Amino acid sequence: MSADVHQEVFIQEATELLQELEQSLLELEDDTLNMDLVARVFRAMHTIKGSGAMFGFENIAALVHSIETAYDLVRNGKLDITKPMLDYSLKSCDIIREMLGDPSMKADSPLAMEIVAFFSEAGGIKQPQQKPKEKEQENKLLKSSNLKTYRVTFRAPQDILLSGINPELLVKEVAELGEASISAQTTYMPELGEMEAEKCYTFWEIILTTDKTENDIRDIFIFVEDDSDLKVTLIDDFTGGSENLKKIGEILVEKGDISQDALMGLMQERKMFGEILIEKGLITKEALDSALNEQLHVRQIRDQKAVVENISSVRVPSEKLDFLVDLVGELVTVQARLGQIAVQENNQEMLKVAEEVERLVWELRDNTMSIRMLEIGSTFSKFKRLVRDLSAELGKEIELIVHGGETEIDKTVIEKLGDPLVHLIRNSIDHGIETPQERVAAGKPAKGHITLTATHSGGSVLIEISDDGKGINKEAVLKKARANGIVSETAELPDKEVFELIFASGFSTAETISSVSGRGVGMDVVRRNIESLRGTIDITSTQGKGTTITLKLPLTLAIIDGLLVVIGGQFYIIPLSLVNECIEFNAAKNRSSSGRRIIMVRNEIVPYVFLRDFFQAEGEAPEIQQIVIIEIDGRRVGFVVDSVVGDHQTVIKSLGKAFKDIECISGASVLGDGSVALIVDVFKIYTEIE
Amino acid sequence: MAKTILTVDDSASIRQMVKFTLSKEGYSIIEASDGQDALTKIGGVKVDMVITDLNMPNMDGITLIKQLRAKPEFRFTPIIMLTTESQDSKKTEGKAAGATGWIVKPFQPEQLVTVTKKVLG
């Protein structure tokens, strides 16, 4: 393992931390008193600094140090969050990102110096204020490695109250060190008549799980230790497994409540053990309750710790996952072959096995796919920063609202989705949302909204980018399209087609080219990107009300449901998610007089194309062919094929570099019998025949 | 309601430091320059805690603690003594007189806050 490998891991970790940091900072902007967020910011800064210095990023450590100090003060309620503080923090995220790419970059750029100076100053001014105390984080405690459980027995002198000490406060102080179970013991309580109101007869037993030391616990009792009976005993340091938990008898013996001999003598009897002890008058009910309490506490903490440890995830390089997906793909192929052979042989035993294998492989496939699924929320949250910065630059007030961040989608799809989404959101900010003045004049609230929504829809994910801006100006679009020669001067188009013009290359309606958008490259690239993901893009807009762009994307790119068809003896696959229906097609019957290739399907005119001609297949077409009706962008198109075989679990293989220029075929898949089926790129064919 | 703390010390600078530190924490402070002065100032006020020096003119801290503990309203009041010397004899003497705890001088403002929160809750 070279140092580079570690550096690589750090860069990966830091990049994730930065993202989390940015999100926390942005949330903090809305909720400056949220101490949980402050703690998150501090932790992220702290980790970046600490690991940075270890892996050769002294520059990052130098930059982050002053920021971390400032947030530590905030965390301790000694400093207030201010707007400049957040601005500088966000700027520092950018610098850290640059530094991650270039470890030799010094932390002495003017901006970096400015940031360090700002935070050093902020860190110097202490403004004590009453702040909500940071909540003790149980999970954090449970994750601690040097966790120990102590039994603290505290018996105060009876006149403790007369020295001004409230023993309850001491007990509470102990409990605040960690996770505690407190039991108050009344063994020394006299009869009611002999009781003196000012005396303290109770003693306490606290079972405390903490990462603090015995000395820390004893420190609490500093004023009373001399006169009190204080015992601090280590009872569990989480080294053994749960099965080694102490038995109730062991605890009692250890505490001196019962002797080992007496215990052994009773071990023979078959009653509830604690009850026997009480019956025999060897221990009091309280002593038993307290011991039971201790046992329960240790068990609960262990259980909780186990849960926390189970929740924590494993970090695996994505290549390993990709490889796993490849293997599963191969397995699916082999399984199909096994199934086919079993059917051919008509071997009942083998069929049984084949079915079992099929079930397992499908489960394995679904599981493997789900590992690669990521929540889209992390991608969405990146855009908060984009919206914040851009709207400030353009003098607009815009809020980004995110719905469905928990929607899961394949990692590879998410990776390729980033750029198109950035582009679409930029468009909404630049072209969609008006300036506050314009909005108020139009009777809308000054603040514009962009809503990002992700939802599942069958085998697809729908991502909607919707703004409440001015909408698309149809006239302007048409005018521009005519001027650019994209449509003829006289052509009148339905709304939908007008909107789609903005996806044409070389099209931009912004009057001036800003730094944000308007260069006319963009929407066509967006569409190409989405289509390369086998997705579709749809646009609706109401003038004055806003624009909504809907992306429909497949859940995964590795394995799809396909429709297996045959053309000229060769297998082809059409993505099943696009297929509407299959109907019989009689070429002789359907030959239209005009020679145009259209067919009436349920009273709807559907244009069709002969894939046989398209792929220049050999041989004669059969008399009765099949027509596969596909829906793209809300329009139906028929593809005529020789015959339809049925649905097929399609493991997508790329065709390799030599075939990368082949259009209309997006990949290939291996069939059960080992032959190859080509995957038809229906979008390409669709645009080709348009 | 803000809790009231009585600080008793012949050194004005110590009193000021105690007052400055604890009033920032939201306590209201009454100052007294010695034991005698303290006893006159507590009349009619509810005092939640006393912080007293030991060596003072007119009436020393130990005597003050004894006098306070003899009063019914001060039986359970936390009384913290400030000792310049950390000798056990003084501490024991103070404890016997009824002191709750002690702070050894010189001390940091934070220590004062910690102890105050400890005994006042």
mmCIF file of C-alpha atoms in Angstrom, chain A residues 35 38 71-80 126-132 134:
data_model
loop_
_atom_site.group_PDB
_atom_site.id
_atom_site.type_symbol
_atom_site.label_atom_id
_atom_site.label_comp_id
_atom_site.label_asym_id
_atom_site.label_seq_id
_atom_site.Cartn_x
_atom_site.Cartn_y
_atom_site.Cartn_z
ATOM 1 C CA MET A 35 -26.729 23.355 17.599
ATOM 2 C CA VAL A 38 -23.175 23.540 14.247
ATOM 3 C CA TYR A 71 -17.116 26.844 15.097
ATOM 4 C CA ASP A 72 -15.890 25.315 18.306
ATOM 5 C CA LEU A 73 -16.679 28.633 19.993
ATOM 6 C CA VAL A 74 -20.119 28.610 18.401
ATOM 7 C CA ARG A 75 -20.595 25.064 19.593
ATOM 8 C CA ASN A 76 -19.790 26.134 23.127
ATOM 9 C CA GLY A 77 -22.162 29.047 22.925
ATOM 10 C CA LYS A 78 -19.408 31.640 22.930
ATOM 11 C CA LEU A 79 -19.946 32.969 19.440
ATOM 12 C CA ASP A 80 -22.947 33.624 17.229
ATOM 13 C CA LYS A 126 -15.777 35.934 22.721
ATOM 14 C CA GLN A 127 -19.380 36.891 23.182
ATOM 15 C CA PRO A 128 -20.725 34.763 25.940
ATOM 16 C CA GLN A 129 -24.397 34.127 25.559
ATOM 17 C CA GLN A 130 -26.916 31.713 26.854
ATOM 18 C CA LYS A 131 -27.244 29.110 24.178
ATOM 19 C CA PRO A 132 -29.159 25.873 24.015
ATOM 20 C CA GLU A 134 -25.690 20.711 22.744
#
